[in-house]
Short mmCIF file of C-alpha atoms and ligand atoms in Angstrom, two decimals:
data_model
loop_
_atom_site.label_atom_id
_atom_site.label_comp_id
_atom_site.label_asym_id
_atom_site.label_seq_id
_atom_site.Cartn_x
_atom_site.Cartn_y
_atom_site.Cartn_z
CA MET A 165 -2.34 17.94 -10.84
CA LYS A 166 -2.06 14.36 -9.58
CA VAL A 167 0.98 12.09 -9.58
CA LEU A 168 0.31 8.43 -10.43
CA LYS A 169 3.01 5.81 -9.96
CA PHE A 170 2.80 2.34 -11.52
CA GLY A 171 5.18 -0.36 -10.31
CA GLY A 172 7.05 -3.02 -12.25
CA THR A 173 4.23 -5.58 -12.22
CA SER A 174 1.70 -2.97 -13.38
CA VAL A 175 3.81 -2.32 -16.49
CA GLY A 176 5.21 -5.86 -16.62
CA SER A 177 3.90 -6.77 -20.09
CA ALA A 178 2.38 -5.18 -23.18
CA GLN A 179 -1.05 -6.21 -21.91
CA ARG A 180 -0.49 -4.61 -18.49
CA MET A 181 0.77 -1.40 -20.13
CA LYS A 182 -2.46 -1.22 -22.11
CA GLU A 183 -4.42 -1.53 -18.87
CA VAL A 184 -2.42 1.32 -17.34
CA ALA A 185 -3.20 3.46 -20.40
CA GLU A 186 -6.89 2.73 -19.77
CA ILE A 187 -6.61 3.81 -16.13
CA ILE A 188 -4.93 7.12 -16.91
CA SER A 189 -7.05 8.12 -19.88
CA ASP A 190 -9.55 10.41 -18.19
CA ASN A 191 -9.13 14.06 -19.04
CA SER A 192 -7.39 15.26 -15.90
CA GLN A 193 -3.80 16.48 -16.07
CA LYS A 194 -1.29 14.15 -14.43
CA ILE A 195 2.29 13.05 -14.07
CA VAL A 196 2.71 9.29 -14.53
CA VAL A 197 5.78 7.77 -12.87
CA LEU A 198 6.81 4.32 -14.07
CA SER A 199 9.11 1.62 -12.75
CA ALA A 200 11.03 -0.67 -15.05
CA MET A 201 9.07 -3.69 -16.32
CA SER A 202 9.10 -6.36 -13.60
CA GLY A 203 12.27 -8.41 -13.37
CA THR A 204 14.27 -5.92 -15.42
CA THR A 205 16.17 -4.20 -12.61
CA ASN A 206 17.06 -7.61 -11.13
CA SER A 207 18.47 -8.67 -14.49
CA LEU A 208 20.39 -5.40 -14.83
CA VAL A 209 21.89 -5.95 -11.37
CA GLU A 210 22.93 -9.44 -12.45
CA ILE A 211 24.50 -8.09 -15.62
CA ALA A 212 26.47 -5.55 -13.61
CA ASN A 213 27.60 -8.17 -11.09
CA ASN A 214 28.92 -10.32 -13.91
CA LEU A 215 30.69 -7.37 -15.46
CA TYR A 216 32.41 -6.53 -12.17
CA GLN A 217 33.76 -10.09 -12.21
CA LYS A 218 34.71 -9.76 -15.89
CA LYS A 219 32.35 -12.61 -16.78
CA HIS A 220 31.49 -11.10 -20.14
CA ASP A 221 29.93 -14.21 -21.65
CA GLU A 222 27.53 -14.61 -18.73
CA ALA A 223 26.64 -10.93 -18.92
CA ASN A 224 26.03 -11.15 -22.67
CA THR A 225 23.70 -14.13 -22.23
CA ILE A 226 21.51 -12.19 -19.77
CA ILE A 227 21.58 -9.12 -22.00
CA SER A 228 20.42 -11.14 -25.03
CA THR A 229 17.65 -12.91 -23.11
CA LEU A 230 16.34 -9.63 -21.76
CA GLU A 231 16.53 -7.97 -25.16
CA LYS A 232 14.50 -10.80 -26.74
CA LYS A 233 11.83 -10.41 -24.08
CA TYR A 234 11.54 -6.71 -24.92
CA GLU A 235 11.36 -7.38 -28.65
CA GLN A 236 8.40 -9.69 -28.02
CA GLU A 237 6.59 -7.11 -25.88
CA VAL A 238 7.15 -4.46 -28.55
CA GLU A 239 5.51 -6.75 -31.09
CA LEU A 240 2.47 -7.11 -28.82
CA LEU A 241 2.27 -3.50 -27.66
CA TYR A 242 1.89 -1.64 -30.96
CA SER A 243 -0.47 -2.14 -33.89
CA ALA A 244 1.14 -0.08 -36.65
CA THR A 245 4.39 -1.12 -38.33
CA GLU A 246 5.67 2.40 -37.82
CA TYR A 247 5.44 2.05 -34.04
CA LYS A 248 6.76 -1.50 -33.99
CA THR A 249 9.81 -0.22 -35.84
CA LYS A 250 10.18 2.74 -33.48
CA GLY A 251 9.90 0.41 -30.49
CA LYS A 252 12.48 -2.01 -31.88
CA GLU A 253 14.93 0.79 -32.66
CA LEU A 254 14.52 2.08 -29.14
CA ILE A 255 15.20 -1.36 -27.64
CA LYS A 256 18.21 -1.84 -29.86
CA SER A 257 19.76 1.49 -28.88
CA HIS A 258 19.37 0.78 -25.15
CA PHE A 259 20.75 -2.74 -25.41
CA ASP A 260 23.66 -1.62 -27.60
CA PHE A 261 24.39 0.90 -24.86
CA ILE A 262 24.32 -1.82 -22.18
CA ARG A 263 26.59 -4.01 -24.35
CA SER A 264 29.08 -1.16 -24.67
CA PHE A 265 29.95 -1.73 -20.99
CA THR A 266 31.22 -5.27 -21.49
CA VAL A 267 34.72 -3.90 -21.08
CA ASP A 268 37.36 -4.47 -18.44
CA MET A 269 37.10 -1.08 -16.74
CA PHE A 270 33.78 -1.60 -14.99
CA THR A 271 33.03 0.73 -12.07
CA VAL A 272 30.11 2.00 -10.00
CA PHE A 273 29.55 4.72 -12.58
CA GLU A 274 28.99 2.15 -15.35
CA GLU A 275 26.80 0.08 -13.04
CA LYS A 276 24.50 3.01 -12.30
CA SER A 277 24.20 3.79 -16.00
CA ILE A 278 23.13 0.21 -16.68
CA LEU A 279 20.61 0.20 -13.82
CA ALA A 280 18.97 3.32 -15.25
CA GLN A 281 18.06 1.61 -18.53
CA GLY A 282 15.00 -0.22 -17.18
CA GLU A 283 13.01 2.93 -16.39
CA LEU A 284 14.27 4.72 -19.50
CA ILE A 285 12.94 1.86 -21.66
CA SER A 286 9.57 1.38 -19.92
CA THR A 287 8.69 5.09 -20.06
CA ALA A 288 9.71 5.48 -23.72
CA LEU A 289 7.74 2.39 -24.78
CA PHE A 290 4.70 3.61 -22.88
CA HIS A 291 4.98 7.09 -24.34
CA PHE A 292 5.04 5.64 -27.88
CA PHE A 293 1.98 3.57 -27.03
CA LEU A 294 0.05 6.63 -25.87
CA GLN A 295 1.09 8.48 -29.01
CA GLU A 296 0.00 5.65 -31.25
CA ASN A 297 -3.38 5.77 -29.54
CA GLY A 298 -3.83 9.50 -29.88
CA HIS A 299 -3.16 10.61 -26.31
CA ASP A 300 -1.72 14.00 -25.54
CA SER A 301 1.44 12.92 -23.73
CA ALA A 302 5.03 14.07 -23.19
CA LEU A 303 8.14 12.54 -21.60
CA LEU A 304 9.82 14.35 -18.69
CA PRO A 305 13.42 13.10 -18.38
CA ALA A 306 14.00 12.38 -14.69
CA LEU A 307 17.75 12.84 -15.21
CA ASP A 308 17.03 16.51 -15.98
CA TYR A 309 15.33 17.27 -12.65
CA MET A 310 15.70 14.49 -10.05
CA ARG A 311 18.83 14.99 -7.98
CA ILE A 312 20.40 13.87 -4.72
CA ASP A 313 23.01 15.82 -2.76
CA LYS A 314 26.33 14.76 -1.24
CA ASN A 315 24.51 12.99 1.62
CA ASN A 316 22.32 11.12 -0.86
CA GLU A 317 19.34 13.19 0.24
CA PRO A 318 16.99 14.65 -2.35
CA ASP A 319 17.90 18.20 -3.32
CA MET A 320 14.37 19.58 -3.03
CA ASP A 321 15.11 23.10 -4.27
CA TYR A 322 16.82 21.77 -7.37
CA ILE A 323 14.04 19.27 -8.03
CA LYS A 324 11.31 21.90 -7.67
CA GLU A 325 12.97 24.38 -9.98
CA ASN A 326 13.96 21.87 -12.63
CA ILE A 327 10.76 19.86 -12.82
CA ALA A 328 8.92 23.13 -13.35
CA ASN A 329 11.34 23.87 -16.20
CA VAL A 330 10.97 20.52 -17.94
CA ILE A 331 7.18 20.77 -17.70
CA LYS A 332 7.32 24.26 -19.18
CA GLU A 333 9.51 23.02 -22.03
CA GLN A 334 6.92 20.39 -22.93
CA GLY A 335 4.03 22.85 -22.80
CA GLN A 336 0.47 21.99 -21.77
CA LYS A 337 -0.13 18.24 -22.00
CA ASN A 338 -2.65 15.95 -20.44
CA ILE A 339 -0.20 13.22 -19.49
CA TYR A 340 3.41 13.72 -18.51
CA ILE A 341 5.34 10.47 -18.25
CA THR A 342 8.52 10.17 -16.25
CA GLN A 343 10.96 7.63 -14.82
CA GLY A 344 10.88 6.53 -11.21
CA TYR A 345 14.03 5.42 -9.37
CA ILE A 346 16.66 7.20 -11.46
CA CYS A 347 18.32 10.51 -10.66
CA ARG A 348 21.64 12.35 -10.77
CA ASN A 349 23.97 12.73 -7.82
CA ALA A 350 25.75 15.82 -6.52
CA PHE A 351 28.39 15.41 -9.25
CA GLY A 352 25.82 15.27 -12.01
CA GLU A 353 26.42 11.55 -12.59
CA ILE A 354 23.63 9.06 -13.20
CA ASP A 355 22.51 7.54 -9.91
CA ASN A 356 19.36 6.09 -8.33
CA LEU A 357 17.15 6.28 -5.26
CA GLN A 358 17.90 2.67 -4.24
CA ARG A 359 15.92 -0.45 -5.03
CA GLY A 360 12.18 0.06 -4.89
CA GLY A 361 12.80 3.80 -5.16
CA SER A 362 10.07 4.61 -7.68
CA ASP A 363 7.60 5.20 -4.86
CA TYR A 364 10.07 7.69 -3.46
CA SER A 365 10.32 9.39 -6.87
CA ALA A 366 6.53 9.76 -6.97
CA SER A 367 6.46 11.24 -3.51
CA LEU A 368 9.29 13.69 -4.26
CA ILE A 369 7.61 14.76 -7.51
CA GLY A 370 4.27 15.17 -5.74
CA SER A 371 5.93 17.34 -3.14
CA ALA A 372 7.88 19.36 -5.74
CA ILE A 373 4.79 20.28 -7.76
CA ALA A 374 2.45 20.50 -4.72
CA ALA A 375 0.24 17.79 -6.24
CA ASP A 376 -3.39 17.34 -5.20
CA GLU A 377 -2.72 13.66 -4.59
CA ILE A 378 -0.05 11.00 -5.04
CA GLN A 379 -1.36 7.64 -6.20
CA ILE A 380 0.70 4.48 -5.85
CA TRP A 381 -0.74 1.77 -8.11
CA THR A 382 0.24 -1.84 -7.39
CA ASP A 383 -1.50 -5.17 -7.70
CA ILE A 384 -3.04 -5.41 -4.22
CA ASP A 385 -5.94 -3.46 -2.78
CA GLY A 386 -4.01 -1.21 -0.42
CA MET A 387 -2.46 -1.92 2.96
CA HIS A 388 -4.01 -4.71 4.97
CA ASN A 389 -4.56 -4.98 8.71
CA ASN A 390 -2.42 -8.12 8.83
CA ASP A 391 -0.21 -10.19 6.56
CA PRO A 392 -2.42 -12.14 4.09
CA ARG A 393 0.32 -14.72 3.61
CA TYR A 394 -0.10 -15.90 7.21
CA VAL A 395 -3.55 -14.78 8.31
CA GLU A 396 -6.90 -15.47 6.66
CA ASN A 397 -9.53 -12.80 6.11
CA THR A 398 -7.29 -9.78 6.45
CA LYS A 399 -8.96 -6.51 5.55
CA SER A 400 -7.76 -3.65 3.44
CA LEU A 401 -7.46 -0.41 5.45
CA SER A 402 -9.43 2.48 4.00
CA GLU A 403 -7.40 5.11 5.83
CA LEU A 404 -4.11 5.47 7.63
CA SER A 405 -2.18 8.42 9.01
CA TYR A 406 1.27 9.24 7.61
CA ASP A 407 2.83 8.01 10.85
CA GLU A 408 1.00 4.71 10.80
CA ALA A 409 1.82 4.21 7.13
CA ALA A 410 5.50 4.90 7.74
CA GLU A 411 5.62 2.26 10.51
CA LEU A 412 3.81 -0.29 8.35
CA ALA A 413 5.90 0.41 5.26
CA TYR A 414 9.03 -0.41 7.19
CA PHE A 415 7.49 -3.57 8.60
CA GLY A 416 7.35 -5.65 5.50
CA ALA A 417 4.19 -4.25 3.91
CA LYS A 418 6.09 -4.27 0.59
CA ILE A 419 3.41 -2.22 -1.08
CA LEU A 420 4.88 1.17 -0.22
CA HIS A 421 8.56 2.02 0.08
CA PRO A 422 9.32 3.32 3.59
CA THR A 423 11.12 6.46 2.38
CA SER A 424 8.15 7.65 0.38
CA VAL A 425 5.94 8.70 3.27
CA LEU A 426 8.05 11.60 4.56
CA PRO A 427 8.02 13.95 1.54
CA ALA A 428 4.24 13.56 1.26
CA LYS A 429 3.81 14.13 4.97
CA LEU A 430 5.98 17.26 4.98
CA ALA A 431 4.03 18.72 2.06
CA ASN A 432 0.73 17.37 3.46
CA ILE A 433 -0.22 15.66 0.22
CA PRO A 434 -2.58 12.68 0.48
CA VAL A 435 -1.20 9.37 -0.78
CA ARG A 436 -3.64 6.82 -2.17
CA LEU A 437 -2.69 3.15 -2.62
CA LEU A 438 -4.65 1.67 -5.50
CA ASN A 439 -4.95 -1.63 -7.32
CA THR A 440 -4.48 -1.90 -11.09
CA MET A 441 -6.39 -5.23 -11.03
CA ALA A 442 -9.44 -3.50 -9.46
CA PRO A 443 -9.20 0.16 -10.44
CA GLU A 444 -12.59 1.03 -8.94
CA ALA A 445 -11.72 -0.18 -5.43
CA GLU A 446 -11.17 2.65 -2.96
CA GLY A 447 -7.77 1.41 -1.75
CA THR A 448 -5.98 3.01 1.20
CA LEU A 449 -5.87 6.76 1.75
CA ILE A 450 -2.84 8.00 3.72
CA SER A 451 -3.17 11.50 5.13
CA SER A 452 -2.56 13.63 8.20
CA LYS A 453 -5.84 12.45 9.70
CA GLN A 454 -5.22 10.14 12.66
CA ARG A 455 -8.12 7.82 13.51
CA LYS A 456 -8.57 7.91 17.28
CA HIS A 457 -8.61 4.80 19.47
CA ARG A 458 -7.95 2.44 16.62
CA MET A 459 -5.45 -0.37 16.44
CA ALA A 460 -4.95 -0.26 12.70
CA ALA A 461 -2.76 -3.19 11.78
CA VAL A 462 -0.32 -5.90 12.73
CA ALA A 463 2.82 -6.56 10.73
CA ALA A 464 6.03 -8.56 11.01
CA LYS A 465 9.58 -8.18 9.90
CA ASP A 466 11.68 -11.32 9.37
CA GLY A 467 15.38 -12.01 9.49
CA ILE A 468 16.09 -10.15 12.70
CA THR A 469 19.11 -10.76 14.92
CA ALA A 470 19.08 -9.70 18.56
CA ILE A 471 22.31 -8.79 20.34
CA LYS A 472 22.48 -8.40 24.10
CA ILE A 473 25.43 -6.66 25.76
CA LYS A 474 25.64 -7.08 29.52
CA SER A 475 28.08 -5.04 31.50
CA GLY A 476 28.64 -4.10 35.12
CA ARG A 477 30.18 -0.94 33.70
CA MET A 478 26.83 0.24 32.40
CA LEU A 479 25.53 0.68 35.95
CA LEU A 480 25.32 4.40 36.68
CA ALA A 481 27.74 5.14 33.82
CA TYR A 482 27.25 7.65 31.06
CA GLY A 483 28.48 7.27 27.50
CA PHE A 484 28.03 3.50 27.47
CA LEU A 485 25.28 3.50 24.83
CA ARG A 486 27.28 5.84 22.62
CA LYS A 487 30.21 3.42 22.60
CA VAL A 488 27.90 0.54 21.73
CA PHE A 489 26.18 2.49 18.95
CA GLU A 490 29.49 3.63 17.50
CA ILE A 491 30.45 0.03 16.86
CA PHE A 492 27.31 -0.52 14.79
CA GLU A 493 27.88 2.75 13.02
CA SER A 494 31.43 1.82 12.11
CA TYR A 495 30.07 -1.22 10.23
CA LYS A 496 27.26 0.84 8.63
CA THR A 497 24.73 -1.47 10.28
CA PRO A 498 21.45 0.17 11.28
CA ILE A 499 19.87 -0.71 14.61
CA ASP A 500 16.11 -1.28 14.64
CA MET A 501 14.87 -1.99 18.14
CA ILE A 502 16.52 -1.09 21.45
CA THR A 503 15.69 -2.04 25.03
CA THR A 504 17.74 -1.28 28.09
CA SER A 505 18.07 -2.29 31.72
CA GLU A 506 20.50 -1.04 34.35
CA VAL A 507 23.02 -3.73 33.49
CA GLY A 508 22.58 -4.33 29.82
CA VAL A 509 21.19 -3.34 26.49
CA SER A 510 19.59 -5.38 23.72
CA VAL A 511 19.43 -4.19 20.13
CA THR A 512 18.24 -5.76 16.91
CA ILE A 513 19.63 -5.57 13.40
CA ASP A 514 18.27 -6.85 10.09
CA GLU A 515 21.59 -6.99 8.30
CA ASN A 516 24.08 -9.67 9.40
CA GLN A 517 26.91 -8.95 7.03
CA HIS A 518 29.25 -7.67 9.76
CA LEU A 519 27.81 -9.58 12.69
CA GLU A 520 31.06 -11.32 13.60
CA GLU A 521 33.13 -8.13 13.64
CA ILE A 522 30.43 -6.29 15.58
CA VAL A 523 30.26 -9.00 18.23
CA ASN A 524 34.06 -9.04 18.55
CA ASP A 525 34.18 -5.29 19.05
CA LEU A 526 31.29 -5.34 21.54
CA LYS A 527 33.12 -7.87 23.72
CA LYS A 528 35.37 -5.01 24.85
CA TYR A 529 32.41 -3.72 26.86
CA GLY A 530 30.88 -6.84 28.37
CA SER A 531 29.43 -10.24 27.66
CA VAL A 532 27.58 -10.59 24.36
CA GLU A 533 24.71 -12.92 23.45
CA VAL A 534 23.36 -13.30 19.92
CA ASP A 535 19.97 -14.71 18.88
CA THR A 536 19.34 -15.15 15.18
CA ASP A 537 16.05 -16.17 13.52
CA GLN A 538 14.01 -13.58 15.33
CA VAL A 539 11.00 -11.66 14.10
CA ILE A 540 9.71 -8.23 15.08
CA VAL A 541 5.94 -8.21 15.33
CA CYS A 542 4.47 -4.76 15.62
CA VAL A 543 1.03 -3.38 16.32
CA VAL A 544 0.37 -0.06 14.61
CA GLY A 545 -2.39 2.35 15.49
CA ASP A 546 -3.40 5.13 17.84
CA LEU A 547 -1.38 3.83 20.79
CA ILE A 548 -1.06 7.11 22.61
CA ALA A 549 -0.47 6.46 26.33
CA GLU A 550 -3.77 8.08 27.35
CA ASN A 551 -5.66 5.31 25.54
CA LYS A 552 -5.39 3.04 28.55
CA GLY A 553 -5.61 -0.71 28.11
CA TYR A 554 -4.17 -1.31 24.65
CA ALA A 555 -1.02 -2.90 26.12
CA SER A 556 -2.95 -5.43 28.18
CA THR A 557 -5.06 -6.29 25.13
CA ILE A 558 -1.91 -6.97 23.11
CA PHE A 559 -0.22 -9.00 25.85
CA GLU A 560 -3.34 -11.02 26.52
CA ALA A 561 -3.18 -12.22 22.93
CA MET A 562 0.52 -13.04 23.31
CA GLN A 563 0.27 -14.81 26.67
CA ASN A 564 1.54 -18.17 25.39
CA ILE A 565 4.28 -16.84 23.16
CA PRO A 566 7.81 -16.25 24.49
CA ILE A 567 8.70 -12.57 24.05
CA ARG A 568 12.39 -11.65 23.84
CA MET A 569 12.12 -7.83 23.68
CA ILE A 570 9.35 -5.24 24.04
CA SER A 571 9.53 -1.72 22.67
CA TYR A 572 7.02 1.05 23.15
CA GLY A 573 7.35 4.80 23.46
CA GLY A 574 9.48 5.49 20.41
CA SER A 575 6.33 6.79 18.80
CA ASN A 576 2.64 6.92 19.69
CA TYR A 577 1.84 4.61 16.81
CA ASN A 578 3.82 1.45 17.35
CA LEU A 579 4.37 -1.28 19.92
CA SER A 580 6.97 -3.84 18.83
CA LEU A 581 7.69 -7.30 20.17
CA LEU A 582 10.62 -9.53 19.33
CA ILE A 583 9.78 -13.24 19.13
CA ASN A 584 11.20 -16.45 17.65
CA ALA A 585 10.61 -16.89 13.94
CA GLN A 586 8.79 -20.19 14.56
CA ASP A 587 6.11 -18.35 16.61
CA LYS A 588 5.42 -15.69 14.01
CA LYS A 589 2.40 -17.19 12.28
CA GLN A 590 0.70 -17.99 15.56
CA ALA A 591 1.43 -14.54 16.97
CA LEU A 592 0.00 -12.78 13.90
CA ASN A 593 -3.17 -14.88 14.12
CA LEU A 594 -3.62 -14.44 17.86
CA LEU A 595 -3.19 -10.69 17.57
CA SER A 596 -5.59 -10.58 14.65
CA ASP A 597 -8.27 -12.45 16.62
CA GLN A 598 -7.80 -10.28 19.67
CA LEU A 599 -7.57 -6.90 17.99
CA PHE A 600 -9.79 -7.12 14.92
CA ASN A 601 -12.28 -9.96 15.27
N1 LIG B 121 13.01 -0.62 -10.86
C1 LIG B 121 13.52 -0.35 -9.54
C2 LIG B 121 13.59 -1.63 -8.74
O1 LIG B 121 13.19 -2.68 -9.21
C3 LIG B 121 12.76 0.70 -8.83
C4 LIG B 121 11.31 0.36 -8.52
O2 LIG B 121 10.73 -0.51 -9.17
O3 LIG B 121 10.73 0.99 -7.63
O4 LIG B 121 14.06 -1.60 -7.64
MG1 LIG B 122 7.85 -1.27 -5.41
#
């Protein structure tokens, strides 16, 4: 069985849903994972934010606008009056439910319940559409099998056992439809796998049922060897290893959520990135196969802040890095890149919320310098040390660009450089010319 995931844009309108139905209507058995229709989760977040602030009128305006949008799509999606009525009743029940939270006691629990409505609606509407058109489909409620534990990690044993049960309950069907993103937590409450988490759902489901393949359908033709927004003539990559894909997913290639590579890798299930706008295109195949001697791609991550801590005390001392890291940990701020010398350490973060407090705490240990507006540019590929010469090739391209930090050796698949944001476009183009043209 294959798992096919369609993102918000791919199910973003009645027309797009019909196209998805076309794509999945061969006779093979599959699980189809859907996101909420595009824009929905953002609106639900906005509704929740207003409710936290007790701005009930503002919340109600967004709720009504969103509901109207759905009513219009329902009108366009179905042909028969019977299904239009079913669709409208469904929409009404979900929006009445959302409205029931415009009360003063609004907590995280209520918020999570609201956020879950987007995927519940898109999957139900799609299921009705398949039924109206004579497909053999069934809904698998994600809240009955998808679960995270106390550390917010997927509870794989639970997921495996329970997805098998819900499939069994539905009996043999050609198409099983289920919600991405939503789950229950260790206390059985409604929760989610974080924004963009539908890819993760697909990967977890694929792993749980030992799928033949996990397909992630978006509206671009797979991962590219450079960022098409800044570089002309980028090429779609026909294959990538899990490790390369994981590096690229983190570095801004929005097409695949970074968390979704690991479950597939552990279960050794190929992941294929495909394009709903060009369903015949081969896309990108991610698997355990590592192409030798290939620099696969260049990518960049914006909004990086570099922090340098210089201290005489670091010289020959042990425990210094731990103290530095603990400060970041205490503000729940992840560190991305690290470089060290005998008298100092530089780290980068992509989350500035607690920058001031972090810097204040770090001053206990030495002098602190902060550079904002930085960008990490990374080259991903088979960069194993034995492949001599790749570093000089990369640095030759970068010879006229000031480099603030260099990181290599964390993995065999990535060399990262920290540069000023204003040099990003030039750096991506120079690397592209040098490595791929
Ligand atoms: N609907 C969720 C979001 O917008 C999950 C997803 O689309 O992957 O973040
Ligand atoms: Mg996505």
